[in-house]
Short mmCIF file of N, CA and C in Angstrom, two decimals:
data_model
loop_
_atom_site.label_atom_id
_atom_site.label_comp_id
_atom_site.label_asym_id
_atom_site.label_seq_id
_atom_site.Cartn_x
_atom_site.Cartn_y
_atom_site.Cartn_z
N MET A 1 -81.09 75.19 36.71
CA MET A 1 -81.77 73.93 37.59
C MET A 1 -83.28 73.80 37.53
N SER A 2 -84.01 73.14 37.00
CA SER A 2 -85.27 72.78 37.33
C SER A 2 -85.45 72.09 38.84
N LEU A 3 -86.96 72.51 39.47
CA LEU A 3 -86.68 71.48 40.27
C LEU A 3 -87.05 70.05 40.33
N SER A 4 -87.11 69.52 39.10
CA SER A 4 -87.27 68.20 38.83
C SER A 4 -85.93 67.40 38.40
N ASP A 5 -84.72 68.32 38.06
CA ASP A 5 -83.59 68.00 38.07
C ASP A 5 -82.80 68.29 39.53
N ILE A 6 -83.57 67.93 40.44
CA ILE A 6 -82.64 67.76 41.71
C ILE A 6 -82.55 66.53 42.13
N ARG A 7 -81.45 65.64 42.82
CA ARG A 7 -81.47 64.69 42.81
C ARG A 7 -79.64 64.71 43.31
N ILE A 8 -80.14 64.10 44.22
CA ILE A 8 -78.98 63.76 45.18
C ILE A 8 -78.74 62.18 45.64
N GLU A 9 -77.12 62.18 45.29
CA GLU A 9 -76.56 60.61 45.52
C GLU A 9 -75.92 60.24 46.58
N THR A 10 -76.32 59.72 47.66
CA THR A 10 -75.25 59.36 48.65
C THR A 10 -74.39 57.30 48.07
N GLU A 11 -73.67 57.40 48.49
CA GLU A 11 -73.18 55.65 48.53
C GLU A 11 -74.34 54.67 48.06
N ARG A 12 -74.99 54.31 48.23
CA ARG A 12 -76.32 53.45 48.40
C ARG A 12 -77.81 54.00 47.65
N LEU A 13 -77.90 55.18 47.86
CA LEU A 13 -79.27 55.96 47.76
C LEU A 13 -79.40 56.86 46.40
N VAL A 14 -80.40 57.08 46.33
CA VAL A 14 -80.55 58.63 45.42
C VAL A 14 -81.68 58.94 45.88
N LEU A 15 -81.48 60.31 45.79
CA LEU A 15 -83.20 61.07 46.76
C LEU A 15 -83.22 62.13 45.25
N ARG A 16 -84.82 62.07 44.88
CA ARG A 16 -85.38 62.40 43.94
C ARG A 16 -86.67 62.99 44.45
N GLN A 17 -87.21 63.76 43.30
CA GLN A 17 -88.60 64.09 43.54
C GLN A 17 -89.64 62.92 43.14
N GLN A 18 -90.72 62.66 43.65
CA GLN A 18 -91.56 61.59 43.51
C GLN A 18 -92.16 61.49 42.29
N ARG A 19 -92.12 60.22 41.75
CA ARG A 19 -92.63 60.10 40.58
C ARG A 19 -93.77 58.92 40.58
N ILE A 20 -94.37 59.12 39.13
CA ILE A 20 -95.75 58.06 39.51
C ILE A 20 -95.49 56.68 39.84
N GLU A 21 -94.22 56.74 38.95
CA GLU A 21 -94.20 54.88 39.65
C GLU A 21 -93.51 54.55 40.75
N ASP A 22 -93.44 55.35 41.92
CA ASP A 22 -93.29 55.11 42.78
C ASP A 22 -94.46 54.97 43.77
N PHE A 23 -95.93 55.39 43.27
CA PHE A 23 -96.71 54.91 43.95
C PHE A 23 -96.96 53.38 44.87
N GLU A 24 -96.77 52.49 44.24
CA GLU A 24 -97.15 51.44 44.13
C GLU A 24 -96.34 50.57 45.61
N ARG A 25 -95.30 51.10 45.53
CA ARG A 25 -94.32 51.09 47.26
C ARG A 25 -94.66 51.76 48.26
N PHE A 26 -95.49 53.34 47.40
CA PHE A 26 -96.06 53.93 48.53
C PHE A 26 -97.17 53.94 49.04
N ALA A 27 -97.89 53.22 48.49
CA ALA A 27 -99.39 52.97 49.05
C ALA A 27 -99.34 51.32 49.96
N GLU A 28 -97.82 50.63 49.49
CA GLU A 28 -97.34 49.56 50.48
C GLU A 28 -97.29 49.67 51.62
N LEU A 29 -96.36 50.64 51.38
CA LEU A 29 -96.12 51.86 53.23
C LEU A 29 -97.31 51.87 54.04
N ARG A 30 -98.11 52.86 53.08
CA ARG A 30 -99.31 53.66 53.80
C ARG A 30 -100.36 52.59 54.21
N ALA A 31 -99.88 51.17 53.72
CA ALA A 31 -101.18 50.01 53.92
C ALA A 31 -100.77 49.25 54.98
N ASP A 32 -99.65 49.60 55.65
CA ASP A 32 -98.67 48.43 56.40
C ASP A 32 -98.69 48.75 57.84
N GLU A 33 -99.68 48.35 58.91
CA GLU A 33 -100.09 49.12 60.66
C GLU A 33 -99.00 49.50 60.72
N GLU A 34 -97.43 48.62 61.02
CA GLU A 34 -96.29 49.06 61.84
C GLU A 34 -95.78 50.11 61.33
N ALA A 35 -95.69 49.77 59.65
CA ALA A 35 -94.84 51.06 59.32
C ALA A 35 -95.64 52.62 58.97
N SER A 36 -96.62 52.50 58.88
CA SER A 36 -97.47 53.82 59.10
C SER A 36 -97.79 54.15 60.31
N ARG A 37 -97.35 53.41 61.48
CA ARG A 37 -98.32 53.94 62.93
C ARG A 37 -97.87 55.18 63.57
N HIS A 38 -96.88 55.59 63.05
CA HIS A 38 -96.08 56.94 63.62
C HIS A 38 -96.18 58.07 62.39
N ILE A 39 -96.84 57.79 61.40
CA ILE A 39 -97.26 58.67 60.15
C ILE A 39 -98.63 58.95 59.82
N GLY A 40 -99.42 59.39 60.61
CA GLY A 40 -100.87 59.03 60.41
C GLY A 40 -101.60 58.00 60.39
N GLY A 41 -101.00 56.61 60.36
CA GLY A 41 -101.83 55.30 60.51
C GLY A 41 -101.96 54.43 59.26
N VAL A 42 -102.40 53.38 59.11
CA VAL A 42 -103.30 52.93 57.87
C VAL A 42 -104.01 54.07 56.90
N MET A 43 -103.74 53.64 55.64
CA MET A 43 -104.38 54.28 54.67
C MET A 43 -105.18 53.48 53.58
N THR A 44 -106.65 53.80 53.04
CA THR A 44 -106.68 52.53 52.32
C THR A 44 -106.21 53.47 50.80
N ARG A 45 -106.08 52.68 49.68
CA ARG A 45 -105.15 53.29 48.43
C ARG A 45 -104.97 54.25 47.83
N ALA A 46 -106.77 54.85 47.78
CA ALA A 46 -107.50 56.05 47.80
C ALA A 46 -106.86 57.03 48.58
N ALA A 47 -106.78 56.81 49.40
CA ALA A 47 -106.64 58.06 50.48
C ALA A 47 -104.78 57.80 50.52
N ALA A 48 -104.07 56.95 50.35
CA ALA A 48 -102.81 57.17 49.99
C ALA A 48 -102.73 57.97 48.34
N TRP A 49 -103.27 57.65 47.81
CA TRP A 49 -103.07 57.94 46.60
C TRP A 49 -103.17 59.86 47.00
N ARG A 50 -104.22 60.57 47.38
CA ARG A 50 -104.10 61.90 47.82
C ARG A 50 -102.84 62.14 48.67
N ARG A 51 -102.69 61.50 49.22
CA ARG A 51 -100.94 61.59 50.60
C ARG A 51 -100.63 61.67 49.47
N PHE A 52 -99.85 60.72 48.34
CA PHE A 52 -98.81 60.58 47.71
C PHE A 52 -98.70 62.04 47.33
N LEU A 53 -99.88 62.86 46.45
CA LEU A 53 -99.53 63.56 45.57
C LEU A 53 -99.04 65.49 46.65
N GLU A 54 -99.38 64.95 48.04
CA GLU A 54 -98.91 66.03 48.84
C GLU A 54 -97.74 66.53 48.64
N MET A 55 -96.36 65.74 48.27
CA MET A 55 -95.30 66.26 47.86
C MET A 55 -94.67 66.72 46.81
N PRO A 56 -95.07 65.85 45.98
CA PRO A 56 -95.23 66.67 43.81
C PRO A 56 -96.00 68.50 44.09
N GLY A 57 -96.92 68.46 45.18
CA GLY A 57 -97.51 69.27 45.12
C GLY A 57 -96.79 70.73 46.25
N ALA A 58 -95.90 70.21 47.04
CA ALA A 58 -94.80 70.80 47.93
C ALA A 58 -93.80 70.93 47.20
N TRP A 59 -93.47 70.46 46.21
CA TRP A 59 -92.16 71.22 45.54
C TRP A 59 -92.52 72.06 44.54
N ALA A 60 -93.82 71.61 43.81
CA ALA A 60 -94.45 73.01 42.89
C ALA A 60 -94.76 74.16 44.05
N VAL A 61 -94.81 74.04 44.64
CA VAL A 61 -95.85 75.76 45.60
C VAL A 61 -94.66 76.30 46.22
N GLN A 62 -93.79 75.27 47.33
CA GLN A 62 -92.92 75.60 47.98
C GLN A 62 -91.44 75.19 47.52
N GLY A 63 -91.22 74.69 46.82
CA GLY A 63 -89.90 74.68 45.90
C GLY A 63 -88.71 73.20 46.87
N PHE A 64 -89.57 72.76 47.69
CA PHE A 64 -89.28 71.71 48.20
C PHE A 64 -89.82 70.64 49.48
N ALA A 65 -89.77 69.98 49.04
CA ALA A 65 -90.72 68.38 49.78
C ALA A 65 -89.77 67.14 50.15
N MET A 66 -90.45 66.20 51.06
CA MET A 66 -89.18 65.19 50.73
C MET A 66 -89.21 64.68 49.73
N PHE A 67 -87.82 63.79 49.74
CA PHE A 67 -87.58 62.89 48.28
C PHE A 67 -87.42 61.44 48.44
N SER A 68 -88.21 61.54 47.62
CA SER A 68 -88.67 59.90 46.95
C SER A 68 -87.32 59.56 46.99
N VAL A 69 -86.75 58.16 47.87
CA VAL A 69 -85.21 57.78 48.23
C VAL A 69 -85.35 56.44 47.42
N VAL A 70 -84.45 56.14 46.80
CA VAL A 70 -84.34 55.04 45.83
C VAL A 70 -83.06 53.99 46.05
N GLU A 71 -83.28 53.00 46.74
CA GLU A 71 -81.94 52.19 46.35
C GLU A 71 -81.46 51.82 45.18
N LYS A 72 -80.01 52.01 45.22
CA LYS A 72 -79.25 51.91 44.13
C LYS A 72 -79.79 50.50 43.32
N ALA A 73 -79.21 49.56 44.22
CA ALA A 73 -78.88 48.16 43.90
C ALA A 73 -80.19 47.58 43.66
N SER A 74 -81.16 48.01 43.94
CA SER A 74 -82.46 47.49 43.26
C SER A 74 -83.39 48.36 42.52
N GLY A 75 -83.22 49.87 42.50
CA GLY A 75 -83.81 50.28 41.65
C GLY A 75 -85.21 50.95 42.85
N ASN A 76 -85.49 49.84 43.46
CA ASN A 76 -86.86 50.24 44.79
C ASN A 76 -86.91 51.22 45.36
N TRP A 77 -88.26 52.18 45.12
CA TRP A 77 -88.76 53.24 46.29
C TRP A 77 -88.37 52.53 47.46
N ILE A 78 -87.56 53.11 48.31
CA ILE A 78 -87.83 52.99 49.69
C ILE A 78 -88.62 53.28 50.78
N GLY A 79 -88.63 55.09 50.73
CA GLY A 79 -89.47 55.81 51.20
C GLY A 79 -89.31 57.33 50.89
N ASN A 80 -89.64 57.86 52.09
CA ASN A 80 -89.66 59.74 52.12
C ASN A 80 -88.96 60.23 52.97
N ILE A 81 -88.06 60.69 52.43
CA ILE A 81 -86.59 61.61 53.46
C ILE A 81 -86.77 63.08 53.44
N GLY A 82 -86.95 63.81 53.97
CA GLY A 82 -86.24 65.32 53.58
C GLY A 82 -87.22 66.54 54.09
N PRO A 83 -86.99 67.87 53.60
CA PRO A 83 -87.67 69.38 53.94
C PRO A 83 -88.97 68.96 53.88
N TRP A 84 -89.38 69.57 55.41
CA TRP A 84 -91.11 69.06 55.09
C TRP A 84 -91.17 70.48 56.25
N LYS A 85 -92.25 71.27 55.80
CA LYS A 85 -93.07 72.27 56.38
C LYS A 85 -94.61 73.10 55.93
N PRO A 86 -95.37 72.09 56.18
CA PRO A 86 -96.54 72.08 55.87
C PRO A 86 -97.23 73.46 56.72
N GLU A 87 -98.22 74.54 56.70
CA GLU A 87 -99.07 75.34 57.22
C GLU A 87 -99.45 75.07 58.74
N GLY A 88 -98.74 75.69 59.82
CA GLY A 88 -98.89 75.57 60.63
C GLY A 88 -97.39 74.74 61.94
N TRP A 89 -96.88 74.14 60.59
CA TRP A 89 -95.68 73.00 61.31
C TRP A 89 -94.92 74.11 62.35
N PRO A 90 -94.50 72.75 63.34
CA PRO A 90 -93.68 73.50 64.45
C PRO A 90 -92.26 73.99 64.18
N GLY A 91 -92.07 73.85 63.03
CA GLY A 91 -90.78 74.05 62.74
C GLY A 91 -90.40 73.44 61.38
N THR A 92 -89.03 73.91 60.68
CA THR A 92 -88.22 73.12 59.45
C THR A 92 -87.85 72.08 59.51
N GLU A 93 -88.90 71.25 59.55
CA GLU A 93 -88.21 69.73 59.66
C GLU A 93 -87.69 68.73 58.75
N VAL A 94 -87.02 68.07 58.85
CA VAL A 94 -86.29 66.67 58.06
C VAL A 94 -86.84 65.77 58.30
N GLY A 95 -88.11 65.51 57.65
CA GLY A 95 -88.45 64.17 58.19
C GLY A 95 -88.01 62.43 57.82
N TRP A 96 -88.83 61.37 58.19
CA TRP A 96 -88.88 60.44 56.99
C TRP A 96 -89.30 59.09 57.40
N ALA A 97 -89.97 58.68 56.38
CA ALA A 97 -90.72 57.71 56.33
C ALA A 97 -90.11 56.35 55.70
N LEU A 98 -89.97 55.19 55.79
CA LEU A 98 -89.39 53.78 55.11
C LEU A 98 -90.24 53.11 55.39
N HIS A 99 -90.66 52.24 53.81
CA HIS A 99 -91.21 50.94 53.81
C HIS A 99 -90.72 50.12 54.66
N ARG A 100 -91.45 49.08 55.41
CA ARG A 100 -90.58 48.20 56.14
C ARG A 100 -89.70 47.36 55.50
N ASP A 101 -89.13 46.53 54.37
CA ASP A 101 -88.24 45.99 54.00
C ASP A 101 -86.83 46.95 53.89
N ALA A 102 -86.64 48.43 53.66
CA ALA A 102 -85.88 49.18 53.95
C ALA A 102 -84.97 49.29 55.18
N TRP A 103 -85.49 48.92 56.53
CA TRP A 103 -85.16 49.35 57.66
C TRP A 103 -83.99 48.12 57.92
N GLY A 104 -83.01 48.63 59.11
CA GLY A 104 -82.20 48.30 59.81
C GLY A 104 -81.31 48.26 58.89
N LYS A 105 -81.26 48.90 57.94
CA LYS A 105 -79.92 48.86 56.65
C LYS A 105 -79.15 50.20 57.06
N GLY A 106 -79.77 51.25 57.53
CA GLY A 106 -78.54 52.60 58.08
C GLY A 106 -79.22 53.48 56.46
N TYR A 107 -80.22 53.56 55.79
CA TYR A 107 -80.96 53.95 54.62
C TYR A 107 -81.50 55.38 55.69
N ALA A 108 -82.15 55.28 56.46
CA ALA A 108 -83.01 56.47 57.18
C ALA A 108 -81.52 57.40 57.50
N LEU A 109 -80.30 56.93 58.21
CA LEU A 109 -79.12 58.12 58.32
C LEU A 109 -78.69 58.38 57.18
N GLU A 110 -78.37 57.47 56.24
CA GLU A 110 -77.67 57.96 54.68
C GLU A 110 -78.26 59.29 54.20
N ALA A 111 -79.78 58.94 54.07
CA ALA A 111 -80.79 59.56 53.67
C ALA A 111 -80.58 61.04 54.40
N ALA A 112 -81.39 60.97 55.59
CA ALA A 112 -81.67 61.86 56.18
C ALA A 112 -80.22 63.42 56.45
N THR A 113 -78.91 62.10 56.44
CA THR A 113 -78.06 62.95 56.42
C THR A 113 -78.04 64.23 55.13
N ALA A 114 -78.18 63.81 53.87
CA ALA A 114 -78.06 64.11 52.88
C ALA A 114 -79.11 65.42 52.37
N ALA A 115 -80.15 64.99 53.68
CA ALA A 115 -81.21 65.58 53.32
C ALA A 115 -81.27 66.78 54.21
N ILE A 116 -80.44 66.63 54.97
CA ILE A 116 -80.38 68.24 55.96
C ILE A 116 -79.18 68.46 55.50
N ASP A 117 -78.25 68.15 54.97
CA ASP A 117 -77.51 69.04 54.14
C ASP A 117 -77.68 70.08 53.41
N TRP A 118 -78.87 69.49 52.44
CA TRP A 118 -79.20 69.91 50.87
C TRP A 118 -80.26 70.98 51.98
N ALA A 119 -81.00 70.86 52.98
CA ALA A 119 -81.73 71.77 53.50
C ALA A 119 -81.06 73.08 53.81
N PHE A 120 -80.15 72.83 54.21
CA PHE A 120 -79.06 73.96 55.29
C PHE A 120 -78.51 74.77 53.95
N ALA A 121 -77.85 73.96 52.70
CA ALA A 121 -77.54 74.46 51.87
C ALA A 121 -78.08 75.23 50.59
N GLU A 122 -79.07 74.81 50.06
CA GLU A 122 -80.01 75.17 49.04
C GLU A 122 -81.05 75.81 49.68
N LEU A 123 -81.68 75.84 50.99
CA LEU A 123 -82.58 76.30 51.56
C LEU A 123 -82.63 77.30 52.60
N GLY A 124 -81.50 77.47 53.03
CA GLY A 124 -81.09 78.29 54.00
C GLY A 124 -81.45 78.33 55.24
N TRP A 125 -82.10 76.88 55.56
CA TRP A 125 -82.56 76.80 56.42
C TRP A 125 -81.52 77.24 58.22
N THR A 126 -82.04 77.60 59.14
CA THR A 126 -80.91 77.75 60.32
C THR A 126 -81.22 76.69 61.18
N GLU A 127 -82.36 75.84 61.28
CA GLU A 127 -82.19 74.96 61.96
C GLU A 127 -82.83 73.58 61.19
N VAL A 128 -83.13 72.86 61.45
CA VAL A 128 -84.11 71.52 61.53
C VAL A 128 -84.68 71.19 63.28
N ILE A 129 -85.97 70.39 62.53
CA ILE A 129 -86.10 69.76 64.11
C ILE A 129 -86.50 67.98 62.69
N HIS A 130 -87.25 67.51 63.88
CA HIS A 130 -88.24 66.11 64.08
C HIS A 130 -89.13 66.43 65.06
N SER A 131 -90.33 66.02 64.20
CA SER A 131 -91.56 65.52 65.02
C SER A 131 -91.69 64.24 65.02
N ILE A 132 -91.85 64.07 66.51
CA ILE A 132 -91.37 62.41 66.79
C ILE A 132 -92.71 62.02 68.04
N ASP A 133 -93.17 60.90 67.45
CA ASP A 133 -94.36 60.37 69.12
C ASP A 133 -93.46 60.14 69.33
N LEU A 134 -94.03 59.97 70.96
CA LEU A 134 -93.37 59.39 72.30
C LEU A 134 -92.97 58.36 72.15
N ASP A 135 -93.77 57.56 71.44
CA ASP A 135 -93.75 55.71 71.49
C ASP A 135 -92.58 55.24 70.21
N ASN A 136 -92.30 56.13 69.46
CA ASN A 136 -91.57 55.95 68.15
C ASN A 136 -90.08 56.08 68.63
N THR A 137 -89.99 54.71 69.22
CA THR A 137 -88.16 54.72 69.85
C THR A 137 -87.17 54.79 68.78
N ALA A 138 -87.53 53.95 67.41
CA ALA A 138 -86.31 54.17 65.85
C ALA A 138 -85.96 55.48 65.96
N SER A 139 -87.45 56.43 65.48
CA SER A 139 -87.22 57.66 64.84
C SER A 139 -86.15 58.35 66.10
N GLN A 140 -86.42 58.60 67.32
CA GLN A 140 -85.77 59.14 68.16
C GLN A 140 -84.28 58.79 68.41
N ALA A 141 -83.79 57.00 67.91
CA ALA A 141 -82.23 56.62 68.06
C ALA A 141 -82.08 57.35 66.90
N LEU A 142 -82.68 57.86 65.82
CA LEU A 142 -82.24 58.39 64.24
C LEU A 142 -82.22 59.71 64.69
N ALA A 143 -82.85 60.25 65.59
CA ALA A 143 -82.86 61.95 65.77
C ALA A 143 -81.29 61.80 66.35
N GLN A 144 -80.93 61.09 67.70
CA GLN A 144 -80.08 61.31 67.96
C GLN A 144 -78.86 60.83 66.71
N ARG A 145 -78.64 60.04 66.45
CA ARG A 145 -77.46 59.66 65.39
C ARG A 145 -76.90 60.83 64.45
N LEU A 146 -78.21 61.72 64.20
CA LEU A 146 -77.92 62.87 63.62
C LEU A 146 -77.46 64.14 64.30
N GLY A 147 -77.68 63.85 65.74
CA GLY A 147 -76.89 64.67 66.38
C GLY A 147 -78.17 65.95 66.96
N SER A 148 -79.14 65.51 66.51
CA SER A 148 -80.39 66.42 67.37
C SER A 148 -80.56 65.85 68.74
N ARG A 149 -81.14 66.67 69.70
CA ARG A 149 -81.57 66.96 70.78
C ARG A 149 -82.39 66.67 71.00
N ASN A 150 -83.70 66.27 72.11
CA ASN A 150 -84.91 66.34 72.23
C ASN A 150 -84.63 67.88 73.38
N ARG A 151 -86.07 69.00 72.18
CA ARG A 151 -86.20 69.92 72.93
C ARG A 151 -87.17 69.92 73.52
N GLY A 152 -88.21 68.82 74.01
CA GLY A 152 -89.36 69.01 74.72
C GLY A 152 -90.99 68.77 73.87
N ARG A 153 -92.02 69.08 74.20
CA ARG A 153 -93.09 68.56 73.62
C ARG A 153 -93.67 69.81 72.67
N GLY A 154 -93.89 69.23 71.62
CA GLY A 154 -94.23 70.17 70.44
C GLY A 154 -96.04 69.86 70.03
N SER A 155 -96.23 70.26 69.29
CA SER A 155 -97.85 70.00 69.34
C SER A 155 -97.49 70.53 67.62
N LEU A 156 -98.52 69.45 66.68
CA LEU A 156 -98.85 69.61 65.49
C LEU A 156 -100.33 70.62 64.96
N PRO A 157 -100.26 70.77 63.93
CA PRO A 157 -101.77 71.76 63.48
C PRO A 157 -102.63 70.32 63.14
N PRO A 158 -104.23 70.95 62.87
CA PRO A 158 -105.03 70.27 62.65
C PRO A 158 -104.87 69.09 61.57
N PRO A 159 -105.46 68.27 61.12
CA PRO A 159 -105.80 66.90 62.25
C PRO A 159 -105.21 66.41 62.60
N PHE A 160 -103.85 66.72 63.67
CA PHE A 160 -102.73 65.89 64.05
C PHE A 160 -102.69 66.63 65.73
N GLN A 161 -103.61 67.60 66.02
CA GLN A 161 -103.22 68.04 66.81
C GLN A 161 -103.09 67.41 68.47
N ASP A 162 -104.17 66.29 68.43
CA ASP A 162 -104.28 64.77 69.42
C ASP A 162 -102.79 64.54 69.42
N VAL A 163 -101.90 64.49 68.53
CA VAL A 163 -100.91 63.53 68.73
C VAL A 163 -99.65 64.13 69.81
N VAL A 164 -99.23 63.28 70.57
CA VAL A 164 -98.24 63.59 71.21
C VAL A 164 -97.00 63.48 70.46
N ILE A 165 -96.15 64.78 70.49
CA ILE A 165 -94.66 64.50 70.20
C ILE A 165 -93.59 64.89 70.65
N ASP A 166 -92.39 65.06 70.49
CA ASP A 166 -91.89 65.77 71.11
C ASP A 166 -91.31 66.35 70.14
N ILE A 167 -90.26 67.20 70.23
CA ILE A 167 -89.67 67.95 69.01
C ILE A 167 -88.09 67.83 68.99
N TRP A 168 -87.49 67.18 68.53
CA TRP A 168 -86.03 66.85 68.60
C TRP A 168 -85.33 67.82 67.28
N GLY A 169 -84.38 68.18 67.38
CA GLY A 169 -83.30 69.43 66.51
C GLY A 169 -81.82 70.20 67.08
N GLN A 170 -81.74 70.68 66.12
CA GLN A 170 -80.63 71.35 66.27
C GLN A 170 -79.92 72.39 65.30
N THR A 171 -79.43 73.12 65.82
CA THR A 171 -79.28 74.65 64.42
C THR A 171 -77.80 73.97 63.53
N ARG A 172 -77.99 74.96 62.32
CA ARG A 172 -77.08 75.10 61.10
C ARG A 172 -75.87 74.69 61.73
N GLU A 173 -75.46 75.87 62.66
CA GLU A 173 -74.16 75.66 63.30
C GLU A 173 -73.89 74.61 64.18
N GLU A 174 -74.99 74.13 64.77
CA GLU A 174 -74.39 72.48 65.67
C GLU A 174 -74.13 71.42 64.38
N TRP A 175 -75.27 71.53 63.48
CA TRP A 175 -74.69 70.30 62.38
C TRP A 175 -73.65 70.55 62.04
N VAL A 176 -73.20 71.65 61.25
CA VAL A 176 -71.63 72.07 60.68
C VAL A 176 -70.70 71.58 61.70
N ALA A 177 -70.74 71.81 62.59
CA ALA A 177 -69.36 71.51 63.74
C ALA A 177 -69.51 70.05 63.84
N ARG A 178 -70.64 69.65 63.99
CA ARG A 178 -70.73 67.96 63.74
C ARG A 178 -70.24 67.51 63.09
N ARG A 179 -70.45 67.86 61.84
CA ARG A 179 -69.86 67.33 60.13
C ARG A 179 -68.95 67.27 59.92
N LYS A 180 -68.32 68.65 60.50
CA LYS A 180 -66.72 68.69 60.68
C LYS A 180 -66.03 67.89 61.34
N GLY A 181 -66.36 67.26 62.47
CA GLY A 181 -65.73 66.57 63.72
C GLY A 181 -66.17 65.34 63.25
N SER A 182 -66.78 65.26 62.25
CA SER A 182 -67.05 63.12 62.14
C SER A 182 -65.72 63.03 61.05
N VAL A 183 -65.26 61.65 61.11
CA VAL A 183 -64.73 61.63 59.99
C VAL A 183 -65.09 60.96 58.77
N ALA A 184 -64.82 61.41 57.48
CA ALA A 184 -65.73 61.57 56.53
C ALA A 184 -65.49 60.18 55.33
#
């Protein structure tokens, strides 16, 4: 299977590699002050384009990156969720960023669950973390719903070294035990 063939389907979503047609909604997300507040802030369209290219680059070089998440019912790109480990990152992260019109629908939990399953099964990760801004209560709540615990303060590499974050996370064993105990 080639990298471009990687596709995960959940009940309502498709997780796949980023495509050029995803850029318009990605640029909208990065231009939205509230939606981009905890992921580096508002970006111009040109800066968003450069950031957009990070995911395909990470797929090509590392063999993984955050997935584009597409709502099955509408075909709309709704965000990026998945494995992320840039140079100097504090751990093997499964992160998320959703377009504002996808908030409050349970999509982040659905996609993050599928992405964590994939990271453990396909990448062989032994733990996942989530680097979460102290003021990002929505992401903290999602991390808790995923079974992660707050492990305390962490630090990010430049140019994000001044962002104060907590590291939330869990081991593969904790994830598997929780998934076996959950109702399918």
